[in-house]
Amino acid sequence: MTKIDYEKVGALIGIEVHQQLDTRTKLFCSCPTKIREDDPEFTFIRRLRPTQSELGEVDPAALFEFQRGRVHIYENYDDSICLVEQDEEPPHLLDEEAVDFALEISLLMNSQPVDEIQIMRKLVIDGSNTTGFQRSVVVAFGGSIDVNGFTVPIQTIGVEEDAARKIRENGSQTYWRLDRLGIPLIEVATAPVMKTPQQVLDTALRIGQIFRVTGKVKRGLGTIRQDINVSVKGGAIIEIKGVQKLNLIGQVVEYEVQRQLQLLKIRDELKERGVRSGQIKSMAHDVTSLFEKSSSKVIQSALKRKEGVYALVLPGFAGMVGREVQPGRRLGSELADYAKFWGGVQGLFHTDELPNYGITSVEVTALQKYLKAQDVDAIIIVAATETASKEALKAVADRARQALKCVPDETRGPLIDGTTRYSRPRPGAARMYPETDVAPVAVTQERLERIRQGLPELPEEKLQKFREEYHLSDELAGIMIRSLRIDLFEHIITQHPELAVTVAAALESTWRNLEREGVDVEGIPEEQIALLFDRLAADQFAKEAIEELLIWLAQHPEKTVDDAVVDLGLGVISHSELKGIIDQIVKANAAMVAERGERAVGPLMGLVMKEVRGRADGKLVNKLLQDAVKTQMKS
Amino acid sequence: MPSEEPAGYLGKAQKTLEKAKVQIGDRISIQTLDNTFEGIVIPRAEIGADDQHIVLKLDSGYNVGIHVDRIQQLKHLQSGKIIEPELPAVPRKTKKGLPWVSILSTGGTIASRVDYHTGAVNPALSADDLYTVVPELGDLANIRADVLFSEFSENLTPNHWTTIAKQTAKHLEESEGVVIAHGTDTMGYTAAALSFALQNLPRPVILTGSQRSSDRPSSDAALNLMGAVITAYQAPFAEVVVAMHRSPDDTKIALHPGTQVRKCHTSRRDAFLTINADLLGEVSDGKVHMLVDDSAYRHRNSKRKLTLQPEFDTKVALLKTTPGMTGDLIDSLIDRGYHGIVLEGTGLGHAPASLLKAIERTQEEQIPIIMTSQCIWGRVQMRVYRTGVELVQRGVISAEDMIAETAYVKLMWILAQTRDINEVQTRMRANLVGEITECSKRSQYEEMSHL
Ligand SMILES: [Zn+2]
């Protein structure tokens, strides 16, 4: 596909960044904000009933799931999840620590805090919240951030409860774990003013940076998630929810713009062909008899289960269903998403891709003849139960009719390569109503003043401090400002300012090298890393041992730095011992010294360090070695 | 809903709204020093709200509270439309072949709709409303709905019990069973009251409610209501029962005997437990499953003639004995002309010696005094220790293994019929409707306490 001219296509992009807070408790109860990977202790089963809005509307997707008998199984731990998460006890008060944090971020972004925070319920009935709604508050409106000289307006800053974690799905049962439910999330929503993928990425990075300078956010994959809304001229506002990796953001934006442009092109071509919405009939034909001897594996196994083969004609769609809208995804994939969601079928075949997958050209011809389809028509086939097939094909027909109009309003989910998949219809006006179980919280001027007094420095102020006070190079200071471990770094260097360069190098370049080699450095407890530098400052080992120590700690996450020092035989050797070793090596290589003179120091240094690495400081070794070589030369 | 006075607003906030002639539901804009808000004025939360803030619902759906002192300018933009939370109820025709079940509402929010503008929860009480809110009911039974009153259950009085009993008796003539939607706080008391007032039942009477209000998707209300309706036409028994969740799961509804059921948890769905007896049965997968022998309950028989005795004497008190308690409270009850007292004693049915003198006075005044235990589980046995013996000597009547709430209701019911102290004693100690059991079974405590 050709390069996109974002200006020309009128792309407008906004993001919502959601970041888990590292608060002591959850947002509405006193449970720890801890994710657990051990086996759950008990489960309970719930169903969620779609409730009607004041207009008598029921969210169609939720109603559909309910009617299908969707059951939610919630996994628990008695010692870290209480009755509030289980929806067996009313929520406690809104967590003050989380509110303070959101106010702090608001002040950093020049956003205006509200006078009184109102707690709202946002209906979410997919099971991710035991209550059937997510509690959410807006803390501030307006403000802006500077992204490389470009001003991005902020719309709202809020706090909400994180949802339960989906563990797996098993037919009509969904398993959720309640450890994550209720962890406070800060949500910062920008205005839709960005025009290119790079701007979106830079904005996300900038917001993440501001979060991290406060030192109160969680780290690691899954703790930060972005929702991206993308529109192009003539398209629709599409929300892509839950992009976890920063490096996927640019790709997601590019592919979504591409998708909308392709869908608009398809629409124009269909119009040119004279295809009208009324021609698309939601009529599913039973064509099982045509495929009884088919060698298609999908069809064979469906027939073995006593299911059937059903087909739908899309008049004038030939060649369009197979048209690519995103790399590897066709209009056919969009139709298949609907068929899977609304019909629960595994997938579909369409004539633009046939004959293939064990379906022969003879079968295709027979199918066209049976359905009286023309060459310009496309045919969609599904193999499943009659009910599922009919639901699926009805959804396909609906989606095909939308293809004649515009880009349909949807919420989409990201796939691993940055393409996206339909996840549900976009909810209309967000259905929100007050959470009457929790009293509103007034934001007093005294409180704001207290927070203003304790505001952290912004990244650029920190950058200056790193360079000037801690003597980090421009490059290292820049890396540190963007680092996920900036708060750990600051914590360590306030104790040991003289080690700043060493700490920064260890937490960034050494750290990332080890990660690349597959060492689980993320798994090392932070207090051990802090202790490592305490011990280094106390000369218990030399800084050359840091890498080795990190590897050992990653392999023994339950042990301490002191254990590592003993096990690795580190510990600084005495001056005289070091001298002894150096003398020995110099003597053993007397020939080399005689030949090269002072230039022998280089190669000999390597030999000595091999012996004493981690137990002696390199500079000291170098000095002693030079002395020893000189002495040897004299003798 | 628009109203004459801005609902819930007090003091300064109320004055500000009144001055600008703004009513609930009106669209206004408010300018503060640093922001401008436009939205609909919504009622002030009843709980935890001060008189300093005005709450607007913004177009984004979020509500925001604005301090009155920070308002620079308030503009009235548009008068509020009347927001009708009522749904167009779909009238449903009677389905032939389906049993008739009555649903009597007394309050609580077993079926309701939320007004998304204000958060107010409006009860859905007519039969058509019920079909709309819980459509599955229409496939189970033909519903005859009746609204008796709309009270929080903590405000119900013995007079309300009388009304419920009379109306239930009437509905029992035509329906296969009667379901009573009730707030959960005092549901146990009402269940006991109906057990005494409605004797010789031909068909079952089922009380049900919800621990999570029905406006939320996770509410237990619909499942409880369906369980109750299924029990009404399907159960083999003709008893008063309470139908509520058996566990935190949305799978089983427990059927508790009306005189031996108690709310034992403030918030859990399975708050109700059967005390000192066996759970009668449960409803799962649309069926009633009995958990006791056929001989343990009165069988359904539409020809059986109901005995209605719906009166209660309200001059009865229930007192919990506590360390350091003196006879003052009992003396005061005697002085105020109370007709009977139920004590919730400690352990096996003990009271501090400091009460003995006052208790002697009740004996002299021929005021019956009943002993139950604050242990909740187990039987009162006053002949084991001297304290107990001394109480018996002063005429204190053992409630056996009756729970305190049931003993209280029973004494009110008996005193409405006789004030004769000997007669009261005889009837209190007799098992009339299953409120007293002869054997205390091991499982009746262990099973319940290890749910
Ligand atoms: Zn909790």
Coordinates of C-alpha atoms in Angstrom, one line a residue, chain A residues 100-460:
Chain A
D100 CA -4.2 12.9 45.7
F101 CA -2.2 11.3 42.9
A102 CA -4.8 12.4 40.3
L103 CA -4.8 15.9 41.7
E104 CA -1.0 15.9 41.5
I105 CA -1.1 14.9 37.8
S106 CA -3.8 17.5 37.2
L107 CA -1.6 20.3 38.6
L108 CA 1.4 19.1 36.6
M109 CA -0.7 19.3 33.4
N110 CA -2.3 22.6 34.3
S111 CA -5.7 21.0 34.5
Q112 CA -8.5 22.5 36.7
P113 CA -9.6 20.2 39.5
V114 CA -13.3 19.9 40.1
D115 CA -14.7 21.3 43.4
E116 CA -16.5 18.1 44.3
I117 CA -15.7 14.7 42.9
Q118 CA -18.8 12.7 42.0
I119 CA -18.5 8.9 41.8
M120 CA -20.2 7.4 38.8
R121 CA -21.1 4.0 37.6
K122 CA -20.3 3.2 34.0
L123 CA -22.3 0.1 32.8
V124 CA -19.9 -2.7 31.6
I125 CA -21.7 -6.0 31.4
D126 CA -19.1 -8.2 29.8
G127 CA -18.3 -9.7 33.2
S128 CA -15.0 -7.8 33.8
N129 CA -16.6 -6.1 36.8
T130 CA -18.5 -8.2 39.3
T131 CA -21.0 -5.3 39.8
G132 CA -21.8 -4.9 36.1
F133 CA -20.4 -1.4 36.2
Q134 CA -17.1 0.3 36.5
R135 CA -16.8 3.1 39.1
S136 CA -15.2 6.1 37.6
V137 CA -14.6 9.7 38.6
V138 CA -13.5 12.8 36.8
V139 CA -11.0 14.8 38.9
A140 CA -10.0 17.6 36.6
F141 CA -10.9 19.2 33.2
G142 CA -8.7 21.0 30.7
G143 CA -5.0 21.7 30.7
S144 CA -2.4 20.7 28.2
I145 CA 1.0 19.1 27.8
D146 CA 3.9 20.1 25.6
V147 CA 5.0 17.3 23.2
N148 CA 8.2 18.4 21.5
G149 CA 6.9 21.9 21.0
F150 CA 3.4 20.8 20.0
T151 CA 0.6 21.6 22.5
V152 CA -1.8 18.7 23.1
P153 CA -4.9 19.8 25.0
I154 CA -6.1 17.5 27.8
Q155 CA -9.8 16.9 28.0
T156 CA -10.2 15.1 31.3
I157 CA -8.2 13.5 34.1
G158 CA -9.9 10.9 36.1
V159 CA -9.6 7.8 38.2
E160 CA -11.3 4.5 37.8
E161 CA -11.2 1.0 39.0
D162 CA -9.3 -1.5 37.0
A163 CA -11.3 -4.5 35.8
A164 CA -10.9 -8.2 36.6
R165 CA -8.4 -10.2 34.6
K166 CA -9.8 -12.5 32.0
I167 CA -8.0 -15.8 32.5
R168 CA -9.7 -18.0 29.9
E169 CA -13.0 -18.8 28.1
N170 CA -14.5 -22.2 28.0
G171 CA -17.6 -22.3 25.9
S172 CA -20.2 -20.1 27.6
Q173 CA -18.1 -19.8 30.7
T174 CA -15.6 -16.9 31.2
Y175 CA -13.0 -17.2 34.0
W176 CA -12.0 -13.9 35.6
R177 CA -9.5 -13.3 38.4
L178 CA -10.4 -10.6 40.9
D179 CA -6.8 -9.6 41.9
R180 CA -6.8 -6.8 39.4
L181 CA -10.3 -5.6 40.0
G182 CA -10.3 -2.3 42.0
I183 CA -6.7 -1.3 41.5
P184 CA -6.8 2.5 40.9
L185 CA -6.1 3.6 37.3
I186 CA -5.4 7.1 36.4
E187 CA -6.9 8.1 33.1
V188 CA -5.7 11.0 31.0
A189 CA -7.7 11.8 27.9
T190 CA -6.3 14.1 25.2
A191 CA -8.3 16.0 22.7
P192 CA -8.3 14.4 19.2
V193 CA -5.7 16.8 17.7
M194 CA -2.9 14.5 16.7
K195 CA -2.4 13.9 13.0
T196 CA 0.3 11.4 12.7
P197 CA 1.3 8.1 14.3
Q198 CA 4.6 9.7 15.5
Q199 CA 2.7 12.4 17.3
V200 CA 0.5 9.9 19.0
L201 CA 3.5 7.9 20.2
D202 CA 5.3 11.0 21.4
T203 CA 2.2 12.1 23.3
A204 CA 1.8 8.7 25.0
L205 CA 5.5 8.7 25.9
R206 CA 5.2 12.2 27.4
I207 CA 2.2 11.3 29.5
G208 CA 3.9 8.2 30.7
Q209 CA 7.0 10.3 31.6
I210 CA 4.9 12.7 33.7
F211 CA 3.2 9.8 35.4
R212 CA 6.6 8.3 36.3
V213 CA 8.2 11.4 37.7
T214 CA 5.7 11.1 40.6
G215 CA 7.1 7.7 41.5
K216 CA 3.7 6.4 42.4
V217 CA 2.8 4.2 39.4
K218 CA 3.2 0.5 38.8
R219 CA 5.6 -0.8 36.3
G220 CA 5.7 -3.7 33.8
L221 CA 3.6 -5.0 31.0
G222 CA -0.1 -4.5 31.5
T223 CA 0.2 -1.7 34.0
I224 CA -0.2 0.9 31.3
R225 CA -2.8 0.7 28.6
Q226 CA -3.9 3.2 25.9
D227 CA -7.2 3.6 24.1
I228 CA -6.7 5.2 20.8
N229 CA -9.5 6.9 18.9
V230 CA -8.9 7.4 15.2
S231 CA -11.0 9.1 12.5
V232 CA -10.4 10.2 8.9
K233 CA -12.4 12.6 6.8
G234 CA -15.6 10.8 5.9
G235 CA -14.8 7.8 8.2
A236 CA -15.9 7.2 11.7
I237 CA -14.5 7.6 15.2
I238 CA -13.1 4.1 15.9
E239 CA -11.9 3.4 19.4
I240 CA -9.2 0.8 19.7
K241 CA -9.1 -0.3 23.3
G242 CA -6.3 -1.7 25.4
V243 CA -3.0 -1.2 23.4
Q244 CA -0.4 -2.3 26.0
K245 CA 2.8 -1.9 24.1
L246 CA 4.1 1.6 23.3
N247 CA 5.9 0.4 20.2
L248 CA 2.5 -0.8 18.8
I249 CA 0.9 2.6 19.0
G250 CA 2.2 4.0 15.7
Q251 CA 1.4 0.8 13.9
V252 CA -2.2 0.7 15.2
V253 CA -2.8 4.2 14.1
E254 CA -1.3 3.7 10.7
Y255 CA -3.3 0.5 10.1
E256 CA -6.6 2.0 11.3
V257 CA -6.2 5.0 9.0
Q258 CA -5.4 2.6 6.2
R259 CA -8.5 0.5 7.1
Q260 CA -10.9 3.4 7.0
L261 CA -9.5 4.6 3.7
Q262 CA -9.8 1.1 2.2
L263 CA -13.4 0.7 3.5
L264 CA -14.3 4.1 2.0
K265 CA -12.8 3.0 -1.4
I266 CA -14.7 -0.3 -1.3
R267 CA -17.9 1.7 -0.6
D268 CA -17.3 3.9 -3.6
E269 CA -16.6 0.9 -5.8
L270 CA -19.7 -0.9 -4.7
K271 CA -21.7 2.3 -5.3
E272 CA -20.2 2.5 -8.8
R273 CA -21.3 -1.0 -9.4
G274 CA -24.8 0.1 -8.4
V275 CA -25.1 -2.2 -5.4
R276 CA -27.9 -1.1 -3.2
S277 CA -28.5 -2.0 0.5
G278 CA -32.0 -3.5 -0.3
Q279 CA -30.4 -6.1 -2.5
I280 CA -28.6 -7.7 0.5
K281 CA -31.1 -10.2 2.0
S282 CA -30.4 -11.7 5.4
M283 CA -31.4 -15.1 3.9
A284 CA -29.3 -18.1 5.0
H285 CA -29.6 -21.0 2.5
D286 CA -29.1 -24.6 3.6
V287 CA -26.6 -25.9 1.2
T288 CA -25.5 -28.9 3.2
S289 CA -26.4 -31.3 0.4
L290 CA -23.9 -29.7 -2.0
F291 CA -21.0 -30.4 0.4
E292 CA -21.8 -33.9 1.7
K293 CA -18.7 -35.3 0.0
S294 CA -16.5 -32.2 0.4
S295 CA -12.9 -32.8 1.3
S296 CA -12.8 -29.5 3.3
K297 CA -11.8 -30.4 6.8
V298 CA -13.8 -27.7 8.4
I299 CA -17.0 -28.9 6.6
Q300 CA -16.2 -32.6 7.3
S301 CA -15.9 -32.1 11.0
A302 CA -19.1 -29.9 11.1
L303 CA -21.0 -32.6 9.3
K304 CA -19.6 -35.2 11.7
R305 CA -21.1 -33.2 14.5
K306 CA -24.5 -33.3 12.6
E307 CA -24.3 -29.6 11.8
G308 CA -24.9 -28.1 8.4
V309 CA -23.5 -25.8 5.7
Y310 CA -25.2 -22.5 5.1
A311 CA -24.7 -19.8 2.5
L312 CA -25.5 -16.1 2.0
V313 CA -25.3 -14.2 -1.3
L314 CA -23.8 -10.7 -1.3
P315 CA -24.9 -9.3 -4.7
G316 CA -22.2 -7.3 -6.5
F317 CA -19.6 -8.0 -3.8
A318 CA -17.3 -10.3 -5.9
G319 CA -13.7 -9.2 -5.6
M320 CA -14.6 -6.9 -2.7
V321 CA -14.7 -9.4 0.0
G322 CA -11.2 -10.4 -0.7
R323 CA -10.0 -6.8 -0.8
E324 CA -7.3 -6.1 1.8
V325 CA -8.1 -3.4 4.3
Q326 CA -5.1 -4.0 6.6
P327 CA -2.0 -6.2 6.1
G328 CA -3.3 -9.7 6.1
R329 CA -6.9 -8.7 6.8
R330 CA -9.6 -8.4 4.2
L331 CA -13.2 -7.2 4.1
G332 CA -13.8 -10.9 4.5
S333 CA -12.0 -10.8 7.9
E334 CA -14.3 -8.0 9.0
L335 CA -17.4 -10.0 8.0
A336 CA -15.9 -13.0 9.8
D337 CA -15.4 -11.0 13.0
Y338 CA -19.2 -10.2 13.0
A339 CA -20.0 -13.9 12.2
K340 CA -17.9 -15.0 15.1
F341 CA -19.2 -12.4 17.6
W342 CA -22.9 -12.7 16.8
G343 CA -23.1 -16.3 15.7
G344 CA -20.4 -17.9 17.7
V345 CA -19.1 -19.7 14.6
Q346 CA -15.4 -20.5 14.1
G347 CA -15.1 -18.6 10.8
L348 CA -16.4 -18.4 7.3
F349 CA -15.4 -19.0 3.6
H350 CA -16.1 -16.5 0.9
T351 CA -16.0 -17.1 -2.9
D352 CA -13.2 -14.5 -3.4
E353 CA -10.8 -17.0 -1.8
L354 CA -12.3 -20.2 -3.3
P355 CA -11.5 -22.7 -4.6
N356 CA -9.2 -23.4 -1.7
Y357 CA -9.2 -25.0 1.8
G358 CA -10.4 -28.3 0.3
I359 CA -13.4 -26.7 -1.4
T360 CA -13.2 -27.5 -5.1
S361 CA -14.1 -25.4 -8.1
V362 CA -16.8 -28.0 -8.9
E363 CA -18.4 -27.3 -5.6
V364 CA -18.2 -23.6 -6.0
T365 CA -19.9 -23.8 -9.4
A366 CA -22.6 -26.0 -8.0
L367 CA -23.1 -23.5 -5.2
Q368 CA -23.4 -20.6 -7.6
K369 CA -25.8 -22.5 -9.7
Y370 CA -27.9 -23.6 -6.7
L371 CA -28.1 -20.0 -5.4
K372 CA -28.5 -18.5 -8.9
A373 CA -25.6 -16.3 -8.1
Q374 CA -23.9 -14.2 -10.9
D375 CA -20.2 -13.8 -11.4
V376 CA -20.4 -10.3 -9.8
D377 CA -21.8 -11.7 -6.6
A378 CA -19.9 -13.1 -3.6
I379 CA -21.1 -16.0 -1.5
I380 CA -20.4 -16.5 2.1
I381 CA -20.3 -20.0 3.6
V382 CA -20.4 -21.1 7.2
A383 CA -20.4 -24.6 8.6
A384 CA -22.1 -24.8 12.0
T385 CA -25.5 -25.5 13.7
E386 CA -28.5 -24.0 12.0
T387 CA -29.1 -21.4 14.7
A388 CA -25.5 -20.3 14.9
S389 CA -25.2 -20.2 11.1
K390 CA -28.3 -18.1 10.7
E391 CA -27.2 -15.6 13.4
A392 CA -23.7 -15.5 11.9
L393 CA -25.0 -14.9 8.3
K394 CA -27.5 -12.3 9.5
A395 CA -24.6 -10.4 11.1
V396 CA -22.6 -10.7 7.9
A397 CA -25.5 -9.3 5.9
D398 CA -25.8 -6.4 8.4
R399 CA -22.0 -5.7 8.1
A400 CA -22.2 -5.9 4.3
R401 CA -25.0 -3.3 4.2
Q402 CA -22.9 -1.0 6.4
A403 CA -20.1 -1.4 3.8
L404 CA -22.3 0.5 1.4
K405 CA -22.8 3.4 3.8
C406 CA -19.7 4.2 5.7
V407 CA -17.2 2.9 8.2
P408 CA -19.3 1.3 11.0
D409 CA -18.9 2.7 14.5
E410 CA -17.1 0.1 16.5
T411 CA -14.9 -0.6 19.4
R412 CA -11.9 -2.6 18.2
G413 CA -9.2 -4.6 19.9
P414 CA -5.5 -4.7 18.9
L415 CA -3.9 -7.8 17.4
I416 CA -0.3 -8.7 18.0
D417 CA 0.9 -7.0 14.7
G418 CA -1.0 -3.8 15.2
T419 CA -3.9 -4.7 13.0
T420 CA -7.3 -4.7 14.8
R421 CA -10.3 -6.8 15.2
Y422 CA -14.0 -5.9 15.9
S423 CA -14.7 -6.3 19.6
R424 CA -18.2 -4.9 20.1
P425 CA -20.5 -2.1 18.9
R426 CA -19.6 1.3 20.2
P427 CA -21.8 2.0 23.1
G428 CA -24.1 5.0 22.5
A429 CA -24.0 7.9 24.9
A430 CA -22.0 6.3 27.7
R431 CA -24.6 5.0 30.2
M432 CA -23.6 6.5 33.5
Y433 CA -25.4 7.1 36.6
P434 CA -24.4 8.1 40.1
E435 CA -22.8 5.6 42.6
T436 CA -25.1 6.2 45.5
D437 CA -23.1 4.0 47.8
V438 CA -20.1 6.4 48.0
A439 CA -20.4 10.0 49.1
P440 CA -18.9 12.7 46.9
V441 CA -15.5 14.1 47.9
A442 CA -14.9 17.8 48.1
V443 CA -11.6 19.1 46.8
T444 CA -10.6 21.8 49.2
Q445 CA -8.2 24.6 48.5
E446 CA -6.1 23.4 51.4
R447 CA -5.7 20.0 49.9
L448 CA -4.7 21.5 46.5
E449 CA -2.2 23.7 48.3
R450 CA -0.7 20.8 50.2
I451 CA -0.3 18.9 46.9
R452 CA 1.1 21.9 45.1
Q453 CA 3.8 22.2 47.8
G454 CA 4.9 18.6 47.2
L455 CA 4.8 18.6 43.4
P456 CA 7.7 16.6 41.8
E457 CA 9.9 18.2 39.3
L458 CA 8.9 17.9 35.7
P459 CA 11.1 15.8 33.4
E460 CA 13.0 18.7 32.0

